[in-house]
N, CA, C and O of each residue as an XYZ file, in Angstrom:
796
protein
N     -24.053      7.570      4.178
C     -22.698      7.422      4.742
C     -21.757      8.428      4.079
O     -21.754      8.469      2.849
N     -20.840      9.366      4.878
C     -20.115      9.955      4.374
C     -18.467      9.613      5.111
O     -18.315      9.032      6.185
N     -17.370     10.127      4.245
C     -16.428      9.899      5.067
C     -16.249     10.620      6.259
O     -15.284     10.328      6.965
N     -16.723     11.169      6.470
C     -16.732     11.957      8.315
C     -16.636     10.636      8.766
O     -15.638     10.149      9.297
N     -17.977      9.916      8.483
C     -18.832      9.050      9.096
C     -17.496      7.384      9.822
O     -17.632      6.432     10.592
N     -16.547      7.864      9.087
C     -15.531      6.455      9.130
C     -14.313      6.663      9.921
O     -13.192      6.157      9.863
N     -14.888      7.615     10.730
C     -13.126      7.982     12.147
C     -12.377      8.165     11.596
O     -11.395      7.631     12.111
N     -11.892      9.127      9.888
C     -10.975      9.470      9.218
C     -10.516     10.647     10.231
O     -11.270     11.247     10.997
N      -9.135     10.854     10.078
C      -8.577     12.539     10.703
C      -8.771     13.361      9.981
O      -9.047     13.258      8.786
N      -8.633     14.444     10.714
C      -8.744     15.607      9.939
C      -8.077     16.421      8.665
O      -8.558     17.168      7.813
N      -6.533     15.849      8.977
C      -5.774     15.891      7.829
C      -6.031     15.604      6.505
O      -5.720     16.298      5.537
N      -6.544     14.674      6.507
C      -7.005     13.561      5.214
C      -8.448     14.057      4.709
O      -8.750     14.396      3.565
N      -9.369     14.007      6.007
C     -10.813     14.762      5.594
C     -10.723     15.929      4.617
O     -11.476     16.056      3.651
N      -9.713     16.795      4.953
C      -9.568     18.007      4.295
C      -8.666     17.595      2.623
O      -8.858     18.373      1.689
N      -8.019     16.738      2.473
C      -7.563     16.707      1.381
C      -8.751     15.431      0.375
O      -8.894     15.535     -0.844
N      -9.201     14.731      0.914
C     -10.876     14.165      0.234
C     -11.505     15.355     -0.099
O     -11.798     15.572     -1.275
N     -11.737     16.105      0.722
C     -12.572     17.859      0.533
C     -12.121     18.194     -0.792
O     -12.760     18.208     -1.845
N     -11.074     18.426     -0.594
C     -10.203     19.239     -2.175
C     -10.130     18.185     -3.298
O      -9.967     18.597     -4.446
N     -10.232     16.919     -3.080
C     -10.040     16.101     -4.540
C     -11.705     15.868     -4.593
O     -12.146     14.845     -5.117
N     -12.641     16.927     -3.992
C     -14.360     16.596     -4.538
C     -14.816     15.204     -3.936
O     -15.718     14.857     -4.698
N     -14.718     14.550     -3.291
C     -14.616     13.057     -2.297
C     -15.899     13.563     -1.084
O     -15.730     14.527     -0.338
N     -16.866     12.906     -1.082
C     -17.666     13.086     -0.110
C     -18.310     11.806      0.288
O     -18.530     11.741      1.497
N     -18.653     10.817     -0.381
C     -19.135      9.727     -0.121
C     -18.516      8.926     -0.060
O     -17.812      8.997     -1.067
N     -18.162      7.846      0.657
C     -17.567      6.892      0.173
C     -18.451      5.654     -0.875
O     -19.668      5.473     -0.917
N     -17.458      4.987     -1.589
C     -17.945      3.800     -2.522
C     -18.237      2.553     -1.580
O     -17.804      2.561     -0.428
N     -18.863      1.641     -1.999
C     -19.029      0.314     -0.732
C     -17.662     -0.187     -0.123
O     -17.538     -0.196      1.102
N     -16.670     -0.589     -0.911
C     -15.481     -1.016     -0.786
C     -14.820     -0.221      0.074
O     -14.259     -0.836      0.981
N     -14.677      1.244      0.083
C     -14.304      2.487      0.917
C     -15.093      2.005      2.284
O     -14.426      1.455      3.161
N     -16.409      2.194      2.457
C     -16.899      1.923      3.591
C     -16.713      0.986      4.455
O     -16.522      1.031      5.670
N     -16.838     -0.483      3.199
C     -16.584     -1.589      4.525
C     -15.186     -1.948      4.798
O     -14.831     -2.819      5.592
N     -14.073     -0.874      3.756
C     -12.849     -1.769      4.359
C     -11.962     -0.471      5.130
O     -10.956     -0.817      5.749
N     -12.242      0.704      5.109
C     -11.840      1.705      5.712
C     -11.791      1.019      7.316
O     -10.728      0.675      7.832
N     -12.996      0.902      7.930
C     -12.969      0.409      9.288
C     -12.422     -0.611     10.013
O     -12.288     -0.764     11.227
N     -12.096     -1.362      8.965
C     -11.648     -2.815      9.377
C     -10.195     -2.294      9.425
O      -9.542     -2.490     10.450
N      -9.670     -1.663      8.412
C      -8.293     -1.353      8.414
C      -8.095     -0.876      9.720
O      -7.789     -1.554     10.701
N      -8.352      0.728      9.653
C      -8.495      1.778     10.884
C      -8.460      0.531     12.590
O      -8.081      1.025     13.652
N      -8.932     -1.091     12.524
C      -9.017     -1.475     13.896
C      -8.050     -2.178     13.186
O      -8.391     -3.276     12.744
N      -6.947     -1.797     12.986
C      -5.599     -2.600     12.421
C      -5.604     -4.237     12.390
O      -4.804     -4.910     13.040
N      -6.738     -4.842     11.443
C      -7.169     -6.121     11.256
C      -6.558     -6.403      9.833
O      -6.403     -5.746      8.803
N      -6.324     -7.482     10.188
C      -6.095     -7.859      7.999
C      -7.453     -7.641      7.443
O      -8.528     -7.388      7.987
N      -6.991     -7.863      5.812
C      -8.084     -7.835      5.273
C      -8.079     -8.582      3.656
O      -7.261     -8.221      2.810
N      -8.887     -9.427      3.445
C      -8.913     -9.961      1.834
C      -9.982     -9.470      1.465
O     -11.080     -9.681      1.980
N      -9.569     -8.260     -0.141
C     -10.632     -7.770     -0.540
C     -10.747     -8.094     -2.090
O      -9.702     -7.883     -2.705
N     -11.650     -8.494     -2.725
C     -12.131     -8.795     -3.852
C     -12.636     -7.629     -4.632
O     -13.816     -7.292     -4.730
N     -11.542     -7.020     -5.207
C     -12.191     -5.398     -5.832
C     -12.015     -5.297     -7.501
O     -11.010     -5.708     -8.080
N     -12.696     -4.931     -7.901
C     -12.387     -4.474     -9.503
C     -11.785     -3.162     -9.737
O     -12.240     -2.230     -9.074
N     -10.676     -2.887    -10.708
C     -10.014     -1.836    -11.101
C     -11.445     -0.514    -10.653
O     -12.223     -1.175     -9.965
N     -11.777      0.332    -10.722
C     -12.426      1.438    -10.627
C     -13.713      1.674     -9.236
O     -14.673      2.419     -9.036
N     -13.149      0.758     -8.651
C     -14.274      0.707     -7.170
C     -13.967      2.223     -6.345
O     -14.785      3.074     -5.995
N     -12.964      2.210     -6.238
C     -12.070      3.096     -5.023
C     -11.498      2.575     -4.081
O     -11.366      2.954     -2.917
N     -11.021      1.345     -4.801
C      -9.695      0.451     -4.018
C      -8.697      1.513     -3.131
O      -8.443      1.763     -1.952
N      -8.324      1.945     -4.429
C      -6.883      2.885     -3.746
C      -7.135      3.633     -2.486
O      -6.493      3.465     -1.450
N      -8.147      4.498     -2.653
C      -8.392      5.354     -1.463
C      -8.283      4.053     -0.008
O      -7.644      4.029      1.043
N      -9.195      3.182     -0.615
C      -9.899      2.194      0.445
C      -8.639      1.361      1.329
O      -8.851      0.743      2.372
N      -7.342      1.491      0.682
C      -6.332      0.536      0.967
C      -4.916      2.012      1.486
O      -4.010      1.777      2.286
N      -5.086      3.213      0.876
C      -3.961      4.049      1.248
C      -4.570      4.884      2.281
O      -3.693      5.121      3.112
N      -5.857      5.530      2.662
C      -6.345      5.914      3.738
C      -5.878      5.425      5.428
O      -5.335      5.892      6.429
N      -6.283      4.622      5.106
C      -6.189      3.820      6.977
C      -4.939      3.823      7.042
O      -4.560      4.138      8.171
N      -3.607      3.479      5.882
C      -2.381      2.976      6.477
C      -1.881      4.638      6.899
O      -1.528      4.963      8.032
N      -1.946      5.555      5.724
C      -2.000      7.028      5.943
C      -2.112      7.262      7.265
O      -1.136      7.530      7.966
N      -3.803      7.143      7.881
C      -3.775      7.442      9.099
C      -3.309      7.033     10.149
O      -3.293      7.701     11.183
N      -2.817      5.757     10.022
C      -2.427      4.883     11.453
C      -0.565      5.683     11.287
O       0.130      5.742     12.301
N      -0.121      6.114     10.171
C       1.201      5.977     10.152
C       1.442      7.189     10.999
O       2.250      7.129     11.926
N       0.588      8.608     10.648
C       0.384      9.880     10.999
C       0.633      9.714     12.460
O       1.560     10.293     13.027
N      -0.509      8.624     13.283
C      -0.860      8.325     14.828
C       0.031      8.122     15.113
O       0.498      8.704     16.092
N       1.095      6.743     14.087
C       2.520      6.566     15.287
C       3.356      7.603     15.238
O       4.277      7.712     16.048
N       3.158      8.366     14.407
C       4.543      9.480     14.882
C       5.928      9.275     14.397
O       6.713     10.207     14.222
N       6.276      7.709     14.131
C       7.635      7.425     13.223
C       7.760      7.585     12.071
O       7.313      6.957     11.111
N       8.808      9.029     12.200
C       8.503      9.439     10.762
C      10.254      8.391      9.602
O      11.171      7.764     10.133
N      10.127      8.537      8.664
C      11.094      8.862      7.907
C      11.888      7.332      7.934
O      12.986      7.217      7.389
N      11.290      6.285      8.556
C      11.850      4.678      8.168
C      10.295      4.173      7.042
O       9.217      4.737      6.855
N      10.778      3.112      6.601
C       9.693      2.673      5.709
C       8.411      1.494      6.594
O       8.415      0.301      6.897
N       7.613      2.433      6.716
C       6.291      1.530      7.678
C       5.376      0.736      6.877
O       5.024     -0.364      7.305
N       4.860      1.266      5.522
C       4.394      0.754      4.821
C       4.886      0.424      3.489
O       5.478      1.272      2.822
N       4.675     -0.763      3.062
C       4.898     -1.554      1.532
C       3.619     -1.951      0.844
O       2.819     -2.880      0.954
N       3.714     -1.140      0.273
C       2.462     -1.663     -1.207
C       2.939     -1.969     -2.461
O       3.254     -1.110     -3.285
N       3.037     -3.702     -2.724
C       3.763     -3.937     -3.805
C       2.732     -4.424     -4.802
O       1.859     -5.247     -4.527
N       2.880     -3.924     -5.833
C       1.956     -3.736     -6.926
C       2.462     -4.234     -8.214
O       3.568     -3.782     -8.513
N       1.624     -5.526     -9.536
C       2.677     -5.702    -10.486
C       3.172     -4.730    -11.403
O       4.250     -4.852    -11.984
N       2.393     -3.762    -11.540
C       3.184     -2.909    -12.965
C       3.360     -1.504    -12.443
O       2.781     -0.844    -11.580
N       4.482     -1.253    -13.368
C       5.003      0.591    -12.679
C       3.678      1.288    -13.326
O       3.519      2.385    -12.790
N       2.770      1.040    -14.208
C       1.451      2.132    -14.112
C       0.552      1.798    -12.531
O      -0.050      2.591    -11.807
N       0.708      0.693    -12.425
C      -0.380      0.718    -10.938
C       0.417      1.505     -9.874
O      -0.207      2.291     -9.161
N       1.520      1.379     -9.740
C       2.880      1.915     -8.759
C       2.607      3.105     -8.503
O       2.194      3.560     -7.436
N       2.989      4.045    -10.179
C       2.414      5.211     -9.899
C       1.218      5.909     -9.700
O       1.212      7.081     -9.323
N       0.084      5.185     -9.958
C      -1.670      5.138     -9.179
C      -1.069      6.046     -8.317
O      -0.868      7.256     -8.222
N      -0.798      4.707     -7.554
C      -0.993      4.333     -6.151
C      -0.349      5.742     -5.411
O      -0.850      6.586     -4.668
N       0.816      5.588     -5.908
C       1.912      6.934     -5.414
C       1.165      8.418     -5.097
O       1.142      9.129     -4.093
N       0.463      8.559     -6.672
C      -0.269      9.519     -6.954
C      -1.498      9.630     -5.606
O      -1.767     10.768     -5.222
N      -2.100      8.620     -5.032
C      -3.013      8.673     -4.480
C      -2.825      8.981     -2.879
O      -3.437      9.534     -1.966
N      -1.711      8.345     -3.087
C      -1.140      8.498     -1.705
C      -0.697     10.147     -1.399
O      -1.052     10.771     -0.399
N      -0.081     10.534     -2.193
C       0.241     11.757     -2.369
C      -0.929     12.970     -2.091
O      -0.742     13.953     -1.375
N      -2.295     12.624     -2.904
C      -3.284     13.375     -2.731
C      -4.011     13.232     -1.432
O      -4.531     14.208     -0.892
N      -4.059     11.887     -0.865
C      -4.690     11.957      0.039
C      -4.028     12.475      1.213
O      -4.604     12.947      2.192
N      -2.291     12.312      0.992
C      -1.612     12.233      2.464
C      -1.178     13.889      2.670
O      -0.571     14.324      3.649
N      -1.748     14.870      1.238
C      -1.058     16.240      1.679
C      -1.466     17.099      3.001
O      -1.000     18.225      3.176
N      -1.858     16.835      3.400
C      -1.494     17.526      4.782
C      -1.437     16.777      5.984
O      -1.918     17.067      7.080
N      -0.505     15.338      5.496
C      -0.347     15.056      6.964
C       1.455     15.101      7.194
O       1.956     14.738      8.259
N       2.163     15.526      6.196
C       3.348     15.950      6.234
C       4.236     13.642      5.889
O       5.336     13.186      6.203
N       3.533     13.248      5.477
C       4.363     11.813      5.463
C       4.576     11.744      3.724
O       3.785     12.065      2.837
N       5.868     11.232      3.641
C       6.182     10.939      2.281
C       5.948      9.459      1.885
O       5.765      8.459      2.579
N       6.012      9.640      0.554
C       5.799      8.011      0.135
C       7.340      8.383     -1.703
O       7.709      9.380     -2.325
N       7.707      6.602     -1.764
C       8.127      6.746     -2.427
C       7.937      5.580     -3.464
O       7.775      4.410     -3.117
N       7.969      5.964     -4.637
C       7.277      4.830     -5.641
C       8.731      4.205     -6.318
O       9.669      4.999     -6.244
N       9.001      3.052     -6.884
C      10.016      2.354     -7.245
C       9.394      0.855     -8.083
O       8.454      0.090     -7.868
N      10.702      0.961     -9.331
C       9.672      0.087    -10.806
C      10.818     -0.125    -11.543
O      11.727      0.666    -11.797
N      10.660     -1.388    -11.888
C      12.403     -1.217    -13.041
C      11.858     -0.929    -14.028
O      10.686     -0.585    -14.181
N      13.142     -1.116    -15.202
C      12.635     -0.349    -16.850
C      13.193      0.902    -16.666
O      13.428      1.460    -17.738
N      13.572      1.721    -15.402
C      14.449      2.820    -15.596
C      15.593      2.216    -14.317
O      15.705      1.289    -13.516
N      16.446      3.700    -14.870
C      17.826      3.525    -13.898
C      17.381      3.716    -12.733
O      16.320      4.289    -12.482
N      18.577      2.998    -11.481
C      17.409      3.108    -10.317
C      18.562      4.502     -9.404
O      18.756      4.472     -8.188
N      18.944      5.186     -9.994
C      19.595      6.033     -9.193
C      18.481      7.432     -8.990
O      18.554      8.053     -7.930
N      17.709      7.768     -9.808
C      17.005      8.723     -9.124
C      16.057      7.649     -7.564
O      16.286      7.956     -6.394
N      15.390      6.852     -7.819
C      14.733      5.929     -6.760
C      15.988      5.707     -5.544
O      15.737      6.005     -4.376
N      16.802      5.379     -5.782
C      17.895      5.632     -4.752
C      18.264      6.306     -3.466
O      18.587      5.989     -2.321
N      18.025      7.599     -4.332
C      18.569      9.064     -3.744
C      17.110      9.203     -2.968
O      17.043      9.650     -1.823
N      15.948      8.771     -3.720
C      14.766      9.314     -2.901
C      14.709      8.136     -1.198
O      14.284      8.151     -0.043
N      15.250      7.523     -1.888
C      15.180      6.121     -0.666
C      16.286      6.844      0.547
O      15.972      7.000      1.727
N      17.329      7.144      0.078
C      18.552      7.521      1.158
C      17.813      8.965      1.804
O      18.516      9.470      2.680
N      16.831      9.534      1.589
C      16.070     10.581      1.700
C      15.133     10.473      2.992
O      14.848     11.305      3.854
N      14.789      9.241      2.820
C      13.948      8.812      4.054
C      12.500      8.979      3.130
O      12.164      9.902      2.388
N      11.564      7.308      3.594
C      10.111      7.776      3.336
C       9.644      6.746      4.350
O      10.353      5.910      4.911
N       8.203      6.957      4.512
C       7.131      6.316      5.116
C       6.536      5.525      4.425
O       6.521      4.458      5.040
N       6.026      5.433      3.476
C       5.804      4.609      2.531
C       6.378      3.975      1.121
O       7.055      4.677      0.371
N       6.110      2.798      0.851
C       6.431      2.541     -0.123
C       6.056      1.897     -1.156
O       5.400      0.933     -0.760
N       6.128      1.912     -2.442
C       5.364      1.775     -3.655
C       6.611      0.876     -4.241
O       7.820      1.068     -4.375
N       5.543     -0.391     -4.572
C       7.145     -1.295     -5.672
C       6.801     -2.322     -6.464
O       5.891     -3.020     -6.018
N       7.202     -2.593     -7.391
C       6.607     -3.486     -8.064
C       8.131     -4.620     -7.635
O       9.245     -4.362     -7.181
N       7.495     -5.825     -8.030
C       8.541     -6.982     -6.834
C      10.260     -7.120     -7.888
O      11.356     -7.071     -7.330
N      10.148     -7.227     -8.855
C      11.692     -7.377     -9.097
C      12.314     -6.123     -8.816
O      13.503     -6.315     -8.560
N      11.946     -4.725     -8.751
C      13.052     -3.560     -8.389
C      12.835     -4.004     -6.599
O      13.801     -4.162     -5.851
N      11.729     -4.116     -6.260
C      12.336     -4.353     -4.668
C      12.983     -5.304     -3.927
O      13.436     -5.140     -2.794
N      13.027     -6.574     -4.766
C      13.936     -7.301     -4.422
C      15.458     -7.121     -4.845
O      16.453     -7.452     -4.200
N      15.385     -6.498     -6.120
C      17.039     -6.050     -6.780
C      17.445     -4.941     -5.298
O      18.429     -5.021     -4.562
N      16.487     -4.123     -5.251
C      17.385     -2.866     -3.691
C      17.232     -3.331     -2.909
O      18.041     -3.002     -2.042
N      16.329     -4.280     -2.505
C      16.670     -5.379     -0.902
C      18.230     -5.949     -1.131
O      19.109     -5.823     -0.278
N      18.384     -6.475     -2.185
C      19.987     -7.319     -2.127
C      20.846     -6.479     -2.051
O      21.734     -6.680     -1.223
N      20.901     -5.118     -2.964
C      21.610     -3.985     -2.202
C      21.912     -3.192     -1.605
O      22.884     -2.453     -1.764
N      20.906     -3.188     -0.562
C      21.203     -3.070      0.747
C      20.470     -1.738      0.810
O      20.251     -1.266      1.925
N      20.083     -1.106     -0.243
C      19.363     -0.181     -0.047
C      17.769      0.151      0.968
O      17.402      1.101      1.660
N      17.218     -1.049      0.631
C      15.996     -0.877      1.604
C      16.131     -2.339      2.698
O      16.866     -3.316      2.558
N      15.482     -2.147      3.406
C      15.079     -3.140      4.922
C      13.392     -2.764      5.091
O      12.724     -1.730      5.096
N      13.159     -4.045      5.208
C      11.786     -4.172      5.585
C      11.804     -4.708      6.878
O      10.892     -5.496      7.129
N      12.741     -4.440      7.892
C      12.417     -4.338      9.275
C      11.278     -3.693      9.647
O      10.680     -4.456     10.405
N      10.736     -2.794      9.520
C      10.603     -1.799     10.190
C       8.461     -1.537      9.622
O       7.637     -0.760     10.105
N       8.310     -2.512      8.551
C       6.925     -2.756      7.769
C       5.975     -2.816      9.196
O       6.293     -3.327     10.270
N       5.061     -2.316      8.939
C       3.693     -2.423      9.839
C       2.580     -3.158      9.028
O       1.883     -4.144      9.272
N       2.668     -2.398      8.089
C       1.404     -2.528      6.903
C       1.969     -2.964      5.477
O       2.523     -2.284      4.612
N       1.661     -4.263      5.512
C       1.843     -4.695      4.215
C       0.849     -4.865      2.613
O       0.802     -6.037      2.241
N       0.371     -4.225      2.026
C      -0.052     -4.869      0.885
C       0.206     -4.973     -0.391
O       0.626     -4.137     -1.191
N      -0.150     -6.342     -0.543
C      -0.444     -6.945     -2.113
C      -1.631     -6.568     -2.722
O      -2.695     -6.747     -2.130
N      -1.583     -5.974     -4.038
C      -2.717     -5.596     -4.543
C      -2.386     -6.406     -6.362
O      -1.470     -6.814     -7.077
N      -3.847     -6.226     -6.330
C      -3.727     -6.979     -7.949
C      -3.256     -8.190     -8.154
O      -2.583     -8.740     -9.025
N      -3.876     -8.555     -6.926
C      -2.940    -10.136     -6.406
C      -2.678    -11.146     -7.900
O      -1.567    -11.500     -8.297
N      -3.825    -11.433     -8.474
C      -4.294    -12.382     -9.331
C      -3.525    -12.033    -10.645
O      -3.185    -13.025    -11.290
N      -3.108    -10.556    -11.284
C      -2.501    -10.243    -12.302
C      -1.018    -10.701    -11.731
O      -0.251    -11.352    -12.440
N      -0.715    -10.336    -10.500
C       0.565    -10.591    -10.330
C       0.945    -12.420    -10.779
O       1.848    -12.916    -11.451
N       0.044    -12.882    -10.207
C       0.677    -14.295    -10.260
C       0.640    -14.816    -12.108
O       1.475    -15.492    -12.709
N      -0.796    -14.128    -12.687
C      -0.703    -13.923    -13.982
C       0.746    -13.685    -14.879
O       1.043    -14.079    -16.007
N       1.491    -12.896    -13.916
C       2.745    -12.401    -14.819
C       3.783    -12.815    -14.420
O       4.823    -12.331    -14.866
N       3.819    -14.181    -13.135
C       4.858    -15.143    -12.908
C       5.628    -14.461    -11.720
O       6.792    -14.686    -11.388
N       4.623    -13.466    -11.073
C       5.463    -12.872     -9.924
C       5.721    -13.709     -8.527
O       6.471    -13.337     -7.624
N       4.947    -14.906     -8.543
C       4.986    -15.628     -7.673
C       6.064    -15.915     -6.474
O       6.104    -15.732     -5.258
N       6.922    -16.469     -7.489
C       8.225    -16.632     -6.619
C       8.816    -15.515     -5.859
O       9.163    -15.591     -4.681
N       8.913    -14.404     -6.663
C       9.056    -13.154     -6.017
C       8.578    -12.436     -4.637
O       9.214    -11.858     -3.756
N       6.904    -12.768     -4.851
C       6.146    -12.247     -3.805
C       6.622    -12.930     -2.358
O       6.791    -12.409     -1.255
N       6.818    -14.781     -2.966
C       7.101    -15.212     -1.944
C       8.235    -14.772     -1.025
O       8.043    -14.557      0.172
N       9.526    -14.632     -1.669
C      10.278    -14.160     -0.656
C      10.381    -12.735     -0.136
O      10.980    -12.297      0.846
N       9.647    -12.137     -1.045
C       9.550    -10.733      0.039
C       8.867    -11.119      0.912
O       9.474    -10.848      1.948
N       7.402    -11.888      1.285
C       6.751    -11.993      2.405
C       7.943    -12.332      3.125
O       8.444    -11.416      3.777
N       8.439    -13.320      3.144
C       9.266    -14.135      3.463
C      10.477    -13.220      4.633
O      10.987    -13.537      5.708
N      10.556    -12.133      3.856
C      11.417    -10.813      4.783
C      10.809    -10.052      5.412
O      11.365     -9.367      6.271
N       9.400     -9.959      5.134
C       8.250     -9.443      6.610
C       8.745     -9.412      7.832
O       9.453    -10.326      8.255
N       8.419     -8.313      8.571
C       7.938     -8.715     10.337
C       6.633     -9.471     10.511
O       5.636     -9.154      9.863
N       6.637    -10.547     11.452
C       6.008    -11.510     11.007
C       4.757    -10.981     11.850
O       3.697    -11.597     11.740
N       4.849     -9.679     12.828
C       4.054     -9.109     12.909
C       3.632     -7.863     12.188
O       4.554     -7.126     11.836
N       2.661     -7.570     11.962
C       2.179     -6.739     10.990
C       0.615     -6.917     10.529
O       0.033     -8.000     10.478
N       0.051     -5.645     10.205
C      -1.332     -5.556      9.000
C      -0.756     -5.907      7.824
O       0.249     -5.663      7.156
N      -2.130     -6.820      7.793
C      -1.577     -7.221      6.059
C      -2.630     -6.932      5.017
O      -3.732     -7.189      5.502
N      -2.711     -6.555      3.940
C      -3.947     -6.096      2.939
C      -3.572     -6.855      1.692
O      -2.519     -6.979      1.067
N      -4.689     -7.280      1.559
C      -4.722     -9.005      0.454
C      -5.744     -8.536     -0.281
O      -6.863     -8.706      0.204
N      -5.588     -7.468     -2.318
C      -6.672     -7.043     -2.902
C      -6.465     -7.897     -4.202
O      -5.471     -7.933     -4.926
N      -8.085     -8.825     -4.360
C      -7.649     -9.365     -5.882
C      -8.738     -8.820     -6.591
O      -9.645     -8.231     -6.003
N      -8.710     -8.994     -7.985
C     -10.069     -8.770     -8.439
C     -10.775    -10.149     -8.822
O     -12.002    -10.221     -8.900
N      -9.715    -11.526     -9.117
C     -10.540    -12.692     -9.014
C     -10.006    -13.545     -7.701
O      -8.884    -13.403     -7.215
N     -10.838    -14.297     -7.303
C      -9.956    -15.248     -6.621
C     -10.068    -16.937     -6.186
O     -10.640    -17.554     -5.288
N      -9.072    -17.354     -7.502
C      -8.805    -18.501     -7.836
C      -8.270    -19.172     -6.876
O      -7.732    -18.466     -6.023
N      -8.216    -20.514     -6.678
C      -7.707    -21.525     -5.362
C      -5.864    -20.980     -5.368
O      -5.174    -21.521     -4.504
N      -5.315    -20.191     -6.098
C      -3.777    -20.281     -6.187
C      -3.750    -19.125     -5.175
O      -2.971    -19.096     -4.222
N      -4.974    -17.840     -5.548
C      -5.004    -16.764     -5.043
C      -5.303    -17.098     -3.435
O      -4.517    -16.674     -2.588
N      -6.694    -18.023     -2.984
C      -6.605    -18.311     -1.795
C      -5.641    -18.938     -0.989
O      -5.680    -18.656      0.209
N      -4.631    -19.867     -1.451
C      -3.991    -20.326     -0.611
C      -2.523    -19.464     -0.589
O      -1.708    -19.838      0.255
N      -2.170    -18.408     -1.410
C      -1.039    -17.230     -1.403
C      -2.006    -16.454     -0.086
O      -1.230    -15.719      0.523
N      -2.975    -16.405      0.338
C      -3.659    -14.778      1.171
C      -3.485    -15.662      1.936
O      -2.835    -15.176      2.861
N      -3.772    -17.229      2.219
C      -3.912    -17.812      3.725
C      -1.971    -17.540      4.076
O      -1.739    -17.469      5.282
N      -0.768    -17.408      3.199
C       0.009    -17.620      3.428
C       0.653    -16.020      4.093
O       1.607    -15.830      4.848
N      -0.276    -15.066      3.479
C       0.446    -13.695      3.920
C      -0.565    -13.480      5.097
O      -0.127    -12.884      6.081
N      -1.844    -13.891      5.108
C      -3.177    -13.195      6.211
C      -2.633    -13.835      7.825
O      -2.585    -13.246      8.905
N      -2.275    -15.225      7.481
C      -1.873    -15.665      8.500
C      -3.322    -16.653      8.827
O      -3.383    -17.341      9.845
């Protein structure tokens, strides 16, 4: 199996090319496709599988297909600003030549550079849940406009009391939407939070 092999575009094929990417990992394989037929998905992954690719690929490509550029389509909220910026990073590598931005956002710093990038316009977005709920109340971001939602690191999050948090961002969802549900364990707290975002 290679990524040809998974109805990736061409855009993306070519930037896998340049980061040395030819195979996919199992996790890549079986959840690339499921995404790509814009299905939810609960995935049980450990830090170093090739989550990231496996979860920023498909939304990448579906975002490219619709053509709406420059409102926020995707949310990937993540607990800590090192996973944030992963993620950012990955998105970045994979998405260079399809012309879509992403923007990453984390408290612990001032949020006026994150601001300016937000009033900028992006397609994606990277957040760990108290800075995105602090710029939801100020009016800075709207999650009208979400297609693709995911929670990743589900199980650390609730670990670090993000709970309440997560809840009401779902809570500001379009209640239509892809949703991506990644833990690495998953405890009865974790299943009945994914039955609440999977639907």
């Amino acid at each position: 199996m290679k990524f040809t092999d998974l109805g990736i575009i061409e855009p993306i094929l070519k930037a896998l090319h340049l980061e040395g990417y030819t195979q996919p990992t199992p996790i890549q394989e079986k959840a690339i496709p499921i995404l790509l037929e814009k299905r939810n998905l609960l995935g049980v992954a450990q830090t170093g599988t090739g989550k990231k690719a496996a979860l920023t690929i498909p939304i990448l490509q579906q975002i490219f297909d619709d053509k709406g550029r420059r409102k926020i389509q995707a949310l990937i909220v993540t607990p800590t600003r090192e996973l944030a910026i992963q993620i950012s990073d990955s998105i970045t590598a994979y998405g260079k030549f399809t012309g879509l931005k992403n923007t990453v956002i984390f408290g612990g710093v001032k949020q006026g550079g994150q601001t300016d990038a937000l009033r900028r316009g992006t397609d994606i977005l990277v957040a760990t849940p108290g800075r995105l709920l602090d710029l939801i109340s100020q009016g800075f971001i709207s999650l009208r406009d979400i297609n693709y939602f995911v929670l990743d690191e589900a199980d650390q999050m609730l670990d670090m009391g993000f709970i309440h948090d997560i809840k009401k961002i779902i809570a500001k969802l379009p209640s239509k939407r892809q949703s991506l549900f990644f833990s690495a364990t998953m405890p009865q707290t974790i299943v009945e939070l994914s039955g609440n975002i999977l639907g």
